[in-house]
PDB file of C-alpha atoms in Angstrom:
ATOM      1  CA  MET A   1      21.823   3.833   2.456  1.00 84.00           C
ATOM      2  CA  GLY A   2      18.299   4.271   3.830  1.00 85.00           C
ATOM      3  CA  ASP A   3      17.450   6.816   1.111  1.00 87.00           C
ATOM      4  CA  LEU A   4      18.645   4.445  -1.613  1.00 90.00           C
ATOM      5  CA  LEU A   5      16.582   1.601  -0.163  1.00 88.00           C
ATOM      6  CA  MET A   6      13.527   3.884  -0.031  1.00 88.00           C
ATOM      7  CA  LEU A   7      14.062   4.917  -3.655  1.00 90.00           C
ATOM      8  CA  ALA A   8      14.411   1.275  -4.702  1.00 90.00           C
ATOM      9  CA  ALA A   9      11.221   0.388  -2.801  1.00 88.00           C
ATOM     10  CA  ILE A  10       9.305   3.216  -4.492  1.00 84.00           C
ATOM     11  CA  LEU A  11      10.467   2.150  -7.952  1.00 88.00           C
ATOM     12  CA  LEU A  12       9.756  -1.527  -7.387  1.00 87.00           C
ATOM     13  CA  CYS A  13       6.336  -0.858  -5.871  1.00 81.00           C
ATOM     14  CA  GLY A  14       5.408   1.392  -8.769  1.00 79.00           C
ATOM     15  CA  LEU A  15       6.463  -1.259 -11.260  1.00 84.00           C
ATOM     16  CA  GLY A  16       4.573  -3.894  -9.256  1.00 81.00           C
ATOM     17  CA  TYR A  17       1.379  -1.832  -9.281  1.00 76.00           C
ATOM     18  CA  ALA A  18       1.574  -1.211 -13.009  1.00 80.00           C
ATOM     19  CA  GLU A  19       2.356  -4.833 -13.863  1.00 83.00           C
ATOM     20  CA  GLY A  20      -0.297  -6.102 -11.442  1.00 82.00           C
ATOM     21  CA  ALA A  21      -2.906  -3.888 -13.030  1.00 80.00           C
ATOM     22  CA  THR A  22      -1.921  -5.038 -16.523  1.00 82.00           C
ATOM     23  CA  LEU A  23      -2.082  -8.686 -15.463  1.00 84.00           C
ATOM     24  CA  SER A  24      -5.410  -8.239 -13.661  1.00 81.00           C
ATOM     25  CA  ARG A  25      -7.052  -7.377 -16.972  1.00 80.00           C
ATOM     26  CA  ARG A  26      -6.261 -10.918 -18.110  1.00 84.00           C
ATOM     27  CA  LEU A  27      -6.154 -12.948 -14.918  1.00 83.00           C
ATOM     28  CA  GLY A  28      -8.360 -11.121 -12.457  1.00 78.00           C
ATOM     29  CA  GLY A  29      -7.286  -9.325  -9.305  1.00 78.00           C
ATOM     30  CA  TRP A  30      -7.492 -12.310  -6.946  1.00 82.00           C
ATOM     31  CA  GLN A  31      -5.175 -14.419  -9.113  1.00 84.00           C
ATOM     32  CA  VAL A  32      -2.658 -11.593  -9.517  1.00 83.00           C
ATOM     33  CA  ILE A  33      -2.285 -10.941  -5.797  1.00 82.00           C
ATOM     34  CA  SER A  34      -2.316 -14.666  -5.011  1.00 85.00           C
ATOM     35  CA  TRP A  35       0.550 -15.292  -7.445  1.00 87.00           C
ATOM     36  CA  ALA A  36       2.429 -12.246  -6.183  1.00 84.00           C
ATOM     37  CA  LEU A  37       2.179 -13.448  -2.591  1.00 84.00           C
ATOM     38  CA  LEU A  38       3.140 -16.981  -3.572  1.00 90.00           C
ATOM     39  CA  LEU A  39       6.182 -15.812  -5.548  1.00 89.00           C
ATOM     40  CA  ALA A  40       7.250 -13.503  -2.685  1.00 88.00           C
ATOM     41  CA  LEU A  41       6.857 -16.260  -0.065  1.00 91.00           C
ATOM     42  CA  PRO A  42      10.368 -17.771  -0.267  1.00 95.00           C
ATOM     43  CA  MET A  43      12.117 -14.423   0.122  1.00 93.00           C
ATOM     44  CA  MET A  44       9.706 -13.206   2.815  1.00 89.00           C
ATOM     45  CA  ALA A  45      10.102 -16.492   4.709  1.00 93.00           C
ATOM     46  CA  ALA A  46      13.887 -16.128   4.600  1.00 94.00           C
ATOM     47  CA  ILE A  47      13.691 -12.542   5.861  1.00 91.00           C
ATOM     48  CA  ALA A  48      11.263 -13.602   8.591  1.00 89.00           C
ATOM     49  CA  MET A  49      13.593 -16.403   9.714  1.00 91.00           C
ATOM     50  CA  PHE A  50      16.532 -14.003   9.785  1.00 91.00           C
ATOM     51  CA  THR A  51      14.662 -11.408  11.862  1.00 89.00           C
ATOM     52  CA  LEU A  52      12.825 -13.729  14.276  1.00 87.00           C
ATOM     53  CA  PRO A  53      12.638 -12.354  17.806  1.00 85.00           C
ATOM     54  CA  HIS A  54      14.599 -14.108  20.541  1.00 86.00           C
ATOM     55  CA  SER A  55      11.448 -14.469  22.611  1.00 85.00           C
ATOM     56  CA  TRP A  56       7.782 -14.593  21.640  1.00 87.00           C
ATOM     57  CA  VAL A  57       6.637 -13.757  25.162  1.00 86.00           C
ATOM     58  CA  GLY A  58       6.480  -9.983  24.628  1.00 85.00           C
ATOM     59  CA  ILE A  59       4.170 -10.233  21.628  1.00 88.00           C
ATOM     60  CA  ALA A  60       0.667  -9.561  22.892  1.00 90.00           C
ATOM     61  CA  THR A  61      -2.611 -10.820  21.400  1.00 92.00           C
ATOM     62  CA  PRO A  62      -3.517  -7.416  19.861  1.00 93.00           C
ATOM     63  CA  ALA A  63      -0.281  -7.547  17.864  1.00 92.00           C
ATOM     64  CA  TRP A  64      -1.166 -10.994  16.458  1.00 92.00           C
ATOM     65  CA  ILE A  65      -4.689  -9.829  15.637  1.00 94.00           C
ATOM     66  CA  SER A  66      -3.270  -6.752  13.897  1.00 93.00           C
ATOM     67  CA  LEU A  67      -0.877  -8.890  11.882  1.00 90.00           C
ATOM     68  CA  ALA A  68      -3.740 -11.168  10.807  1.00 92.00           C
ATOM     69  CA  TYR A  69      -5.911  -8.179   9.871  1.00 92.00           C
ATOM     70  CA  VAL A  70      -3.197  -6.536   7.762  1.00 89.00           C
ATOM     71  CA  SER A  71      -2.316  -9.845   6.115  1.00 86.00           C
ATOM     72  CA  ILE A  72      -5.845 -10.809   5.191  1.00 88.00           C
ATOM     73  CA  PHE A  73      -7.518  -7.504   4.438  1.00 86.00           C
ATOM     74  CA  SER A  74      -4.744  -5.147   3.289  1.00 80.00           C
ATOM     75  CA  MET A  75      -2.505  -7.635   1.514  1.00 77.00           C
ATOM     76  CA  LEU A  76      -5.050 -10.008   0.084  1.00 81.00           C
ATOM     77  CA  ILE A  77      -8.642  -8.797  -0.113  1.00 84.00           C
ATOM     78  CA  GLY A  78      -7.721  -5.126  -0.476  1.00 82.00           C
ATOM     79  CA  PHE A  79      -5.447  -5.823  -3.418  1.00 80.00           C
ATOM     80  CA  VAL A  80      -8.143  -7.788  -5.205  1.00 81.00           C
ATOM     81  CA  PHE A  81     -10.275  -4.640  -5.331  1.00 82.00           C
ATOM     82  CA  TRP A  82      -7.255  -2.392  -5.912  1.00 80.00           C
ATOM     83  CA  TYR A  83      -6.135  -4.305  -8.997  1.00 79.00           C
ATOM     84  CA  ARG A  84      -9.700  -4.425 -10.288  1.00 79.00           C
ATOM     85  CA  GLY A  85      -9.936  -0.659  -9.894  1.00 80.00           C
ATOM     86  CA  LEU A  86      -6.621  -0.143 -11.658  1.00 77.00           C
ATOM     87  CA  ALA A  87      -7.707  -2.382 -14.535  1.00 76.00           C
ATOM     88  CA  LEU A  88     -11.058  -0.597 -14.916  1.00 79.00           C
ATOM     89  CA  GLY A  89      -9.999   2.992 -14.298  1.00 78.00           C
ATOM     90  CA  GLY A  90      -6.594   2.972 -15.956  1.00 77.00           C
ATOM     91  CA  ILE A  91      -3.277   2.546 -14.243  1.00 74.00           C
ATOM     92  CA  ALA A  92      -2.162   6.169 -14.504  1.00 73.00           C
ATOM     93  CA  GLY A  93      -5.442   7.774 -13.478  1.00 74.00           C
ATOM     94  CA  VAL A  94      -6.154   5.561 -10.500  1.00 76.00           C
ATOM     95  CA  GLY A  95      -2.485   5.599  -9.471  1.00 73.00           C
ATOM     96  CA  GLN A  96      -2.614   9.411  -9.264  1.00 72.00           C
ATOM     97  CA  LEU A  97      -5.727   9.250  -7.118  1.00 74.00           C
ATOM     98  CA  GLN A  98      -3.782   7.128  -4.648  1.00 75.00           C
ATOM     99  CA  LEU A  99      -1.614  10.152  -3.985  1.00 73.00           C
ATOM    100  CA  LEU A 100      -4.626  11.699  -2.242  1.00 75.00           C
ATOM    101  CA  GLN A 101      -4.578   9.039   0.482  1.00 78.00           C
ATOM    102  CA  PRO A 102      -2.403  11.110   2.867  1.00 77.00           C
ATOM    103  CA  PHE A 103      -5.003  13.883   2.690  1.00 80.00           C
ATOM    104  CA  PHE A 104      -7.774  11.525   3.743  1.00 84.00           C
ATOM    105  CA  GLY A 105      -5.497   9.932   6.319  1.00 84.00           C
ATOM    106  CA  LEU A 106      -4.880  13.304   7.954  1.00 84.00           C
ATOM    107  CA  ILE A 107      -8.582  14.065   8.080  1.00 88.00           C
ATOM    108  CA  LEU A 108      -9.478  10.665   9.514  1.00 89.00           C
ATOM    109  CA  ALA A 109      -6.671  10.836  12.111  1.00 89.00           C
ATOM    110  CA  ALA A 110      -7.853  14.261  13.238  1.00 90.00           C
ATOM    111  CA  VAL A 111     -11.547  13.362  13.377  1.00 92.00           C
ATOM    112  CA  PHE A 112     -11.427   9.869  14.868  1.00 92.00           C
ATOM    113  CA  LEU A 113      -8.120   9.842  16.793  1.00 91.00           C
ATOM    114  CA  ASN A 114      -7.938  13.522  17.797  1.00 90.00           C
ATOM    115  CA  GLU A 115      -4.456  13.730  16.327  1.00 89.00           C
ATOM    116  CA  PRO A 116      -2.994  17.238  16.050  1.00 90.00           C
ATOM    117  CA  ILE A 117      -2.315  18.377  12.503  1.00 86.00           C
ATOM    118  CA  ALA A 118       0.575  20.789  11.981  1.00 88.00           C
ATOM    119  CA  TRP A 119       0.404  23.501   9.356  1.00 89.00           C
ATOM    120  CA  THR A 120       3.329  21.826   7.559  1.00 90.00           C
ATOM    121  CA  MET A 121       1.209  18.689   7.090  1.00 86.00           C
ATOM    122  CA  ILE A 122      -1.570  20.744   5.561  1.00 85.00           C
ATOM    123  CA  VAL A 123       0.832  22.548   3.218  1.00 89.00           C
ATOM    124  CA  SER A 124       2.474  19.271   2.131  1.00 84.00           C
ATOM    125  CA  THR A 125      -0.902  17.676   1.513  1.00 81.00           C
ATOM    126  CA  ALA A 126      -2.129  20.694  -0.418  1.00 85.00           C
ATOM    127  CA  LEU A 127       0.968  20.529  -2.637  1.00 86.00           C
ATOM    128  CA  VAL A 128       0.334  16.855  -3.367  1.00 79.00           C
ATOM    129  CA  VAL A 129      -3.322  17.604  -4.218  1.00 79.00           C
ATOM    130  CA  LEU A 130      -2.231  20.412  -6.547  1.00 85.00           C
ATOM    131  CA  CYS A 131       0.317  18.113  -8.230  1.00 81.00           C
ATOM    132  CA  VAL A 132      -2.316  15.419  -8.764  1.00 75.00           C
ATOM    133  CA  ALA A 133      -4.822  17.964 -10.126  1.00 79.00           C
ATOM    134  CA  GLY A 134      -2.160  19.456 -12.415  1.00 82.00           C
ATOM    135  CA  ALA A 135      -1.058  16.051 -13.658  1.00 75.00           C
ATOM    136  CA  LYS A 136      -4.660  15.057 -14.416  1.00 71.00           C
ATOM    137  CA  ARG A 137      -5.336  18.323 -16.208  1.00 75.00           C
ATOM    138  CA  PHE A 138      -2.159  18.552 -18.261  1.00 74.00           C
ATOM    139  CA  ALA A 139      -1.564  14.859 -18.943  1.00 65.00           C
TER     140      ALA A 139
END
């Protein structure tokens, strides 16, 4: 069941990115993400109400600050620039570049957080980079 839900999430997110980029050419990135968040609000509110914790005592201030940061910067401001980039650079081309994010994430985690990087992570990342390069070259 988890694999099917993951597959559904991947398909829906891909469709959302493509449609958001298409709409941002006409509406602008800030309007696209604002409408997307507004339309998602009823369902997200229902899910939030269904999964509310029994007690709010265990939720520390850093968790609330992190939630606010992710909500404002990743889900609102970040998407304004993301949709603008997709509209300017082309949905397919910029979407493929997003596949390189794990590579940069590994590097940043190793440099700034001293996270160990296993050889399997490097091999997986190299395969993704090769796939992106091949798709750009042969597309």
